[in-house]
Coordinates of C-alpha atoms in Angstrom, one line a residue:
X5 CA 0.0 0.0 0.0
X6 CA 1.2 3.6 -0.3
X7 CA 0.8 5.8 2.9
X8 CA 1.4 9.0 3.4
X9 CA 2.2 10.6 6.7
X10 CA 1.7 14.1 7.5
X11 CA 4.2 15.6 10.4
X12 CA 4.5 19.3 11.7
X13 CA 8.2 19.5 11.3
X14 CA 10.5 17.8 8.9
X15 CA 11.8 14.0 10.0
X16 CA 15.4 15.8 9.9
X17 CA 14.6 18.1 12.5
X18 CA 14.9 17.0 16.5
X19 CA 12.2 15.3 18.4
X20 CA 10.9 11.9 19.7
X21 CA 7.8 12.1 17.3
X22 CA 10.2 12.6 14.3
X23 CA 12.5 9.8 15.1
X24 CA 9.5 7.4 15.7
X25 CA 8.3 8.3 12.4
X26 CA 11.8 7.7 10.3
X27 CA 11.6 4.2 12.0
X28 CA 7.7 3.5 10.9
X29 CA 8.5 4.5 7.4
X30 CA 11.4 2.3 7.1
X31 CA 10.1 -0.9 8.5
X32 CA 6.9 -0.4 6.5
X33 CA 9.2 0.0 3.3
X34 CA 10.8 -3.1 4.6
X35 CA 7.5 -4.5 4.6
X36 CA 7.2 -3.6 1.2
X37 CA 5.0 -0.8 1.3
X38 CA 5.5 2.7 -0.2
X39 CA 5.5 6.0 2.3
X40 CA 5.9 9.9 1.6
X41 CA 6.0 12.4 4.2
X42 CA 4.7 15.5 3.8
X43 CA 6.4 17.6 6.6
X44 CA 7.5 21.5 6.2
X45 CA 10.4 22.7 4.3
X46 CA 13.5 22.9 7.1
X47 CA 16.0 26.5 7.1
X48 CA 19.3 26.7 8.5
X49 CA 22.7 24.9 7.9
X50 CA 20.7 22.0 8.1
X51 CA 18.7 22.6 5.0
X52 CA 21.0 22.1 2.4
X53 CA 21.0 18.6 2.5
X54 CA 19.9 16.5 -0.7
X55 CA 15.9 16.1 -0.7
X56 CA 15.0 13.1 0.0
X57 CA 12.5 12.0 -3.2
X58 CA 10.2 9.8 -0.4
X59 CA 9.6 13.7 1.3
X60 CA 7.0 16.3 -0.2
X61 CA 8.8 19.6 2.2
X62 CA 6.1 22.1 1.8
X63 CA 6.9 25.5 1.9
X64 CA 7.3 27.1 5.2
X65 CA 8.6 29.8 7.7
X66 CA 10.6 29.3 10.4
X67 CA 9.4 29.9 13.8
X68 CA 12.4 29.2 16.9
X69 CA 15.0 31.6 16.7
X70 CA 17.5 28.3 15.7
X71 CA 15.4 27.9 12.5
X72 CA 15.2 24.2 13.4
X73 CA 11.3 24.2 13.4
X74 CA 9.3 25.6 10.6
X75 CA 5.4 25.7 9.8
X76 CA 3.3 25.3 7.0
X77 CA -0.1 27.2 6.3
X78 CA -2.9 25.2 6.1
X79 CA -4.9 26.7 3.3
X80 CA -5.4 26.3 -0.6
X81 CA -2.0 27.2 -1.9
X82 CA -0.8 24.4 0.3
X83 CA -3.3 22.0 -1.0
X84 CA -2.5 23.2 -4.3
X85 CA 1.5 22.2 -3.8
X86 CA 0.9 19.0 -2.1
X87 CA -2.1 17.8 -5.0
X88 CA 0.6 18.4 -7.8
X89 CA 3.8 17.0 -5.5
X90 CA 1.8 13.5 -4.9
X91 CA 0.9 13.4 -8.8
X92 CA 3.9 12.4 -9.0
X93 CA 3.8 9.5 -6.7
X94 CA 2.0 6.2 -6.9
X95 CA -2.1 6.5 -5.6
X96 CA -2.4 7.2 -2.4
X97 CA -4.2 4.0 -0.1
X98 CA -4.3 6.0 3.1
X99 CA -3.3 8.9 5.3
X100 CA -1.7 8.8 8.4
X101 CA -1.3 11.8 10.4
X102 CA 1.2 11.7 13.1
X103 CA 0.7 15.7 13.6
X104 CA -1.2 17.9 16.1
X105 CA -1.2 21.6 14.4
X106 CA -0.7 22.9 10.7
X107 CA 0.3 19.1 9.5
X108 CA -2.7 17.8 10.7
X109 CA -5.3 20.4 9.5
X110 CA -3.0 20.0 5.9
X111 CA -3.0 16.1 6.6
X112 CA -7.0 15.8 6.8
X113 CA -7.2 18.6 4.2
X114 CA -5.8 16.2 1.6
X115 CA -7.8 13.3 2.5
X116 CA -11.4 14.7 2.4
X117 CA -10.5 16.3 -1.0
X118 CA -9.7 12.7 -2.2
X119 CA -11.7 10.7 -0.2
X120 CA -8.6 8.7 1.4
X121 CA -9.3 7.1 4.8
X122 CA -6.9 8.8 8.1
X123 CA -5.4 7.0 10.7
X124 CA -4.2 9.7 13.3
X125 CA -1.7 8.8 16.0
X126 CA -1.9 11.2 18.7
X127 CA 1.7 12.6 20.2
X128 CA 1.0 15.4 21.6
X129 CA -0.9 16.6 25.6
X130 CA -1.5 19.8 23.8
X131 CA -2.9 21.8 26.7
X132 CA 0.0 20.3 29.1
X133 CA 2.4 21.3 26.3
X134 CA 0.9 24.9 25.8
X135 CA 0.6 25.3 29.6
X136 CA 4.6 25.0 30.0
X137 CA 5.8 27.4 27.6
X138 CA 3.5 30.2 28.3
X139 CA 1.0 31.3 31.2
X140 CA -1.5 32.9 28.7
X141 CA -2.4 29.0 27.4
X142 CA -5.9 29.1 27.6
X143 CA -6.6 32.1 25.1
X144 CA -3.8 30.3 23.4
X145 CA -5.6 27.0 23.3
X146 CA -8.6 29.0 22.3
X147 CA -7.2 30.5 19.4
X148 CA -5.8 27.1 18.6
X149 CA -9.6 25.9 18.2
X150 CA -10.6 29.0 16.2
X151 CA -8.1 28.1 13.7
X152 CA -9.1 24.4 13.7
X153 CA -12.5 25.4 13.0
X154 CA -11.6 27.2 10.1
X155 CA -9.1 25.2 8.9
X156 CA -11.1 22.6 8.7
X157 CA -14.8 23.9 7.8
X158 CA -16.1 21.2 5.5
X159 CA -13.5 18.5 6.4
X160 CA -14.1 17.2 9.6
X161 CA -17.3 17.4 12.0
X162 CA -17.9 20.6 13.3
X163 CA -16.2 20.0 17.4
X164 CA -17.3 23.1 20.2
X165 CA -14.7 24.0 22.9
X166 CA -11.5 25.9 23.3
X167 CA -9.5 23.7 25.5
X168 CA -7.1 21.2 24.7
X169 CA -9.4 17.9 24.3
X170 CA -11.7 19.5 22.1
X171 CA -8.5 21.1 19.8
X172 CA -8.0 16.8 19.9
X173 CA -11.7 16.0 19.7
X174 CA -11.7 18.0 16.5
X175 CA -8.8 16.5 14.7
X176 CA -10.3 13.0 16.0
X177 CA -13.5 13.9 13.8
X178 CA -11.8 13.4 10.8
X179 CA -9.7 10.1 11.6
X180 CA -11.3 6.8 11.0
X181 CA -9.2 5.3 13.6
X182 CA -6.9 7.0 16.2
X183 CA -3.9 5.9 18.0
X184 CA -2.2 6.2 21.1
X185 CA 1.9 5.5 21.5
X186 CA 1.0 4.7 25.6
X187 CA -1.7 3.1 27.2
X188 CA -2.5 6.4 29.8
X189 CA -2.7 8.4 27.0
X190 CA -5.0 6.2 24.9
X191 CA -7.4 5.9 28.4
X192 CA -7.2 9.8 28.6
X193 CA -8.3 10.4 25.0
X194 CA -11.0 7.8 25.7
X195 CA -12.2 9.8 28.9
X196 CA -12.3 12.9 27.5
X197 CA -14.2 11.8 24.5
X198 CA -11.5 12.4 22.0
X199 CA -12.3 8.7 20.3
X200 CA -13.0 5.4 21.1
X201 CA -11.7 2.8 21.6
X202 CA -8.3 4.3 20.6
X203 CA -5.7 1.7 19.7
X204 CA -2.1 1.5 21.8
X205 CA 1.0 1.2 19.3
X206 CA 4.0 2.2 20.9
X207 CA 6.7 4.0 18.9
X208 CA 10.1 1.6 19.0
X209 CA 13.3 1.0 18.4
X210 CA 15.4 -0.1 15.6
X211 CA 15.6 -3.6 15.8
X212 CA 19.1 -3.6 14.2
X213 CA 20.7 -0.6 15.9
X214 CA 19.7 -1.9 19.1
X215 CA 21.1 -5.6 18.3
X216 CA 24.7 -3.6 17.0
X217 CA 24.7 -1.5 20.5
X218 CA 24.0 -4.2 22.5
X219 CA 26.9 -6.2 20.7
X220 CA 29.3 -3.1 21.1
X221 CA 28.1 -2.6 25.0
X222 CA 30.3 -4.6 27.7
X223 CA 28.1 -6.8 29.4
X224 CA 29.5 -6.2 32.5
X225 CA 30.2 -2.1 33.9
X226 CA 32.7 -0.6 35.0
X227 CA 32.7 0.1 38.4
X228 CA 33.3 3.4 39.7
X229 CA 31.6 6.4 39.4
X230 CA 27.6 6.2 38.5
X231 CA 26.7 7.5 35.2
X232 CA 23.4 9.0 34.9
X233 CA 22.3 10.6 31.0
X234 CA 19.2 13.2 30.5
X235 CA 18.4 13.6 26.8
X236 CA 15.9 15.2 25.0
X237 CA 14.8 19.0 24.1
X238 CA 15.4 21.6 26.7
X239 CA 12.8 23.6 26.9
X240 CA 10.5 23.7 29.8
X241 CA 8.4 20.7 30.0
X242 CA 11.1 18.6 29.8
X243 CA 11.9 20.2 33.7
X244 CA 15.7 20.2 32.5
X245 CA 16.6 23.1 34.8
X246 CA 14.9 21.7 37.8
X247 CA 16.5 18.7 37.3
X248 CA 19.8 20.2 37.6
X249 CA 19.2 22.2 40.6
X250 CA 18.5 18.9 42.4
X251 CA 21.2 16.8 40.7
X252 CA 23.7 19.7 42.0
X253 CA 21.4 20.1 45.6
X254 CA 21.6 15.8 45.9
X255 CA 25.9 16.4 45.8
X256 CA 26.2 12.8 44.4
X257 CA 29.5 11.7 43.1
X258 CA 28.2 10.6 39.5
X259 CA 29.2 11.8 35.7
X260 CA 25.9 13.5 34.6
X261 CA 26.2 13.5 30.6
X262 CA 23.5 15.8 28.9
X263 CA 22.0 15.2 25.2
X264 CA 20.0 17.4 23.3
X265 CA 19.7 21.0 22.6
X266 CA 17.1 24.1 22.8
X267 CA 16.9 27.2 24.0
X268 CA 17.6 26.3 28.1
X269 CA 20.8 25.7 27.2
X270 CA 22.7 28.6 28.3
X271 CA 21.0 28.8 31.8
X272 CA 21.6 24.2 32.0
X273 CA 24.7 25.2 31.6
X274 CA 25.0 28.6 34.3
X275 CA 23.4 25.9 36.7
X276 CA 26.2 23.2 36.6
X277 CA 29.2 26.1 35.5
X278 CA 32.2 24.5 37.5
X279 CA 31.0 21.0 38.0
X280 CA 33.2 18.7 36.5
X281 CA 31.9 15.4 35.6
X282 CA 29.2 17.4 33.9
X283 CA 29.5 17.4 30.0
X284 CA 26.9 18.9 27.4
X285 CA 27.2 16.7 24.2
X286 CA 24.8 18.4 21.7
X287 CA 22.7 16.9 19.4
X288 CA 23.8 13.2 18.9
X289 CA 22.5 10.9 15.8
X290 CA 20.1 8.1 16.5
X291 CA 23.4 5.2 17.2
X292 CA 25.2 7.4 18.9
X293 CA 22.2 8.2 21.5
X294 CA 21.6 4.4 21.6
X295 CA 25.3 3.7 22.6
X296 CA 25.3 6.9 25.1
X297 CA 21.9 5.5 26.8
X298 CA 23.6 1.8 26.8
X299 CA 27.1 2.7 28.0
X300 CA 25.0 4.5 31.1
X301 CA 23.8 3.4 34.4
X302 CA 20.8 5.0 34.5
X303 CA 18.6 6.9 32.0
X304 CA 16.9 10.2 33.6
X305 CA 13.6 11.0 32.4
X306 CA 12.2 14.6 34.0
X307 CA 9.2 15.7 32.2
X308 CA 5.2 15.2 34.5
X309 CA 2.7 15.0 32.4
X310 CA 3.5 15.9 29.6
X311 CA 4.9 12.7 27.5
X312 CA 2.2 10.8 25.9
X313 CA 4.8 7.8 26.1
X314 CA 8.5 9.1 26.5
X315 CA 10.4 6.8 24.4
X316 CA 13.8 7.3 25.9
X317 CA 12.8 5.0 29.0
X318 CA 11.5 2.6 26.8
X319 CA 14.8 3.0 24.7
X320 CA 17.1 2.5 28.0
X321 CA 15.0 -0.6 28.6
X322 CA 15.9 -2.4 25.7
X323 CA 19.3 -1.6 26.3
X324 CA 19.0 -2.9 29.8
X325 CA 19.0 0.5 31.7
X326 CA 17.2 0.7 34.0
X327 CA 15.7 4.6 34.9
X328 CA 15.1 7.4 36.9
X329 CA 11.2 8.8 36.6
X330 CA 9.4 11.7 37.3
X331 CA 6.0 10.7 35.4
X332 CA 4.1 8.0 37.4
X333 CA 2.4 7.3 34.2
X334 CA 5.8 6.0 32.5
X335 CA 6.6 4.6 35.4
X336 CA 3.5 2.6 35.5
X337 CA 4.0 1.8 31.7
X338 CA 7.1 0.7 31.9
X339 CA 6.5 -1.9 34.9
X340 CA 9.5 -2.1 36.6
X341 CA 13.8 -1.9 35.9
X342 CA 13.0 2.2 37.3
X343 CA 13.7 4.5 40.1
X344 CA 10.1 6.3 40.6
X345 CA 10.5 9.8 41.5
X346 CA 8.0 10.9 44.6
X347 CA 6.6 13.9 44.7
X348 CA 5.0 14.0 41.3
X349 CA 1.7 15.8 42.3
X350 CA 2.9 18.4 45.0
X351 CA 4.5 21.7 44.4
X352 CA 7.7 22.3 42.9
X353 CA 9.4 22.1 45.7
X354 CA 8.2 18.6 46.5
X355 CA 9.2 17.2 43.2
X356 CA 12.7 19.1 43.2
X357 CA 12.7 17.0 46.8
X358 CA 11.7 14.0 45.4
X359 CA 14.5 14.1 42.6
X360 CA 17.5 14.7 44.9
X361 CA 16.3 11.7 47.4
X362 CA 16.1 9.6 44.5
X363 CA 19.2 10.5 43.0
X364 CA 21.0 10.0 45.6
X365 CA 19.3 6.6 46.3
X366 CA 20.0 5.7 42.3
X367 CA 23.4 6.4 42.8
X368 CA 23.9 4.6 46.0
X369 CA 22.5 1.2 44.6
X370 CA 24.4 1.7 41.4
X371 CA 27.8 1.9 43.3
X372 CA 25.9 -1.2 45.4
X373 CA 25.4 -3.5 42.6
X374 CA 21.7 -3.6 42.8
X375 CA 20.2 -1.1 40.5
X376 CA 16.8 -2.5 38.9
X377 CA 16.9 -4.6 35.9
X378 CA 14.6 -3.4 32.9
X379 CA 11.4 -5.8 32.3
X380 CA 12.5 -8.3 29.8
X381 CA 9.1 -8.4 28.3
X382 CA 9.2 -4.7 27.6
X383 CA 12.4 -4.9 26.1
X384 CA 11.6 -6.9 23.5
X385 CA 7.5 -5.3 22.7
X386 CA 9.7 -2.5 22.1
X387 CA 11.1 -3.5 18.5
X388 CA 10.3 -1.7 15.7
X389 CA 9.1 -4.8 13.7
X390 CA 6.6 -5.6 16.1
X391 CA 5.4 -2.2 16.6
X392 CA 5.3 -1.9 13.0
X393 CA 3.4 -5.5 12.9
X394 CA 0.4 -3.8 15.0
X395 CA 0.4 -0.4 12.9
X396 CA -0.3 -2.5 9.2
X397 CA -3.0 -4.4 11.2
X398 CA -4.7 -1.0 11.9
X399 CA -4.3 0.0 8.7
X400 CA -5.9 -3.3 7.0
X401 CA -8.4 -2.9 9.4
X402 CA -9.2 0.9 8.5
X403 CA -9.2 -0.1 4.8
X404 CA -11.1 -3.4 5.1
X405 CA -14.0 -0.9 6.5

């Protein structure tokens, strides 16, 4: 079959939702299907590269101040591009949009014209996302559903509200089947009327990568000082400053190795100035993060509420490390091979608490020999084949309808 996914930023560009996707499309072309991805045009150094022929990169503006993220306006001269770009590609069987703002109003845009069924995998807690990067996030969220509604007059079914789960309600209209990448998310769509049932595929890893790390990982570690790594993008609701205000507060003797980039860089970096088994490694490609995450002790995951899955525990756990949590629901998801952190649902203060006990307890029963030991079972639901496996049975499902 030939699928097309629709993403808000372009697969080059940094995030857990982009990686997943690079991974679906090439186990479903190793399953012999066909996949474009229609994604905005990217700016910066970064652009240059050659285009990738599987890509449609609509044209875009960028919107961070590092021109790593871009968006694409939902309206006719868009459909107009993207109608004339997938001429040029073999029929289209189905849609799947794996996007929460412009690419999913473009996304559903294209399949009403055509009358192509949508699968829509929800990545985003829009409302928890909004809420951390700005205090005005309801009139945000409310302008968010104004432009949905027009975006999408005609498309999907007309949705009232102007919080979050109606801006998801509304993109649900259109979708004739929705899934979740975690099984509290999926129950939280479900309660708040977003779809139902919505089915649980969790994003994966690459089955091959993960066998190579594994192969290049010592089985046994070196003992000495614990080695904890945070990845991921810092910006707020990933709670990387808090974090390191407890990780300097807890005064453990541990390497702390932090992957990623955004703009809380410069103050991560003021926080831990003079610290020295602290090291900021930048933006890392997918093997390399696997080997860092691997070569660790334990895997620190910050963010509450926030993650609709958090693949970097998940990640750890195939690699056998075990992690440190913030989120009760990961910690939940992930069934065991953890450190939960208390604290989750109390004030700042509690949870900046509730980190520096538990680091200090990771670190002790690192340098004791009896950290946790990641669920085997998770490990291996975890593969990208599998998860793949489950996503084609959703789509033969959607088109046997």
């Amino acid at each position: 079959m030939h699928v097309v996914f629709f993403g808000d930023q372009h697969l080059d560009s940094l995030g857990g939702a982009q990686v997943s996707m690079r991974l679906q499309r090439e186990f479903l072309e190793r399953a012999g299907h066909t996949v474009t991805v229609v994604a905005p045009r990217m700016h910066g150094p970064r652009a240059a590269r050659t285009p990738n022929p599987a890509n449609v990169d609509l044209p875009s503006i960028p919107i961070t101040v590092d021109r790593e993220y871009a968006m694409s306006w939902p309206g006719r001269a868009t459909d107009r591009t993207l109608d004339r770009a997938l001429t040029r590609r073999p029929p289209v069987d189905l849609v799947h949009v794996q996007a929460d703002f412009w690419g999913a109003f473009i996304g559903h845009r294209y399949a009403a014209r055509h009358g192509i069924p949508v699968v829509h995998t929800m990545h985003n807690r829009v409302d928890v996302g909004i809420a951390a990067v700005t205090p005005l996030h309801r009139p945000v969220l409310a302008v968010l559903n104004a432009w949905r509604r027009v975006a999408l007059r005609g498309v999907a079914a007309p949705v009232a509200g102007s919080d979050g789960w109606a801006f998801l309600r509304g993109l649900a209209s259109g979708a004739d089947a929705v899934t979740a990448p975690s099984t509290h998310f999926a129950r939280r769509l479900e309660e708040h009327g977003v779809f139902s049932p919505v089915d649980v595929v969790w994003n994966g890893i690459d089955d091959d990568i993960r066998e190579q790390t594994l192969a290049a990982t010592p089985a046994q570690r070196e003992a000495g000082r614990p080695r904890f790594v945070w990845l991921g993008r810092m910006s707020p609701e990933k709670r990387l400053l808090p974090f390191l205000e407890a990780f300097v507060a807890s005064g453990v003797d541990a390497d702390l190795e932090i992957i990623g980039g955004g703009a809380q860089r410069a103050a991560a970096e003021r926080i831990v100035a003079g610290l020295p088994h602290v090291r900021f490694a930048g933006r890392l490609s997918y093997p390399q993060t696997l080997a860092r995450i691997a070569a660790a002790d334990a895997l620190v995951q910050t963010s509450i509420g926030f993650e609709t899955q958090g693949m970097t525990p998940f990640e750890a756990a195939t690699l056998g490390t075990p992690s440190i949590i913030s989120d009760p629901d990961i910690a939940a998801e992930l069934g065991g091979g953890l450190w939960a952190v208390p604290g989750a649902a109390g004030t700042e203060a509690q949870r900046r608490a509730g980190l520096v006990e538990t680091l200090q307890r990771a670190a002790s029963d690192i340098a004791s020999g009896i950290a946790p030991v990641p669920s085997r079972e998770v490990a291996e639901a975890f593969r990208q084949s599998s998860r793949t496996a489950a996503m084609i049975d959703v789509y033969e499902r959607v088109l046997a309808q």
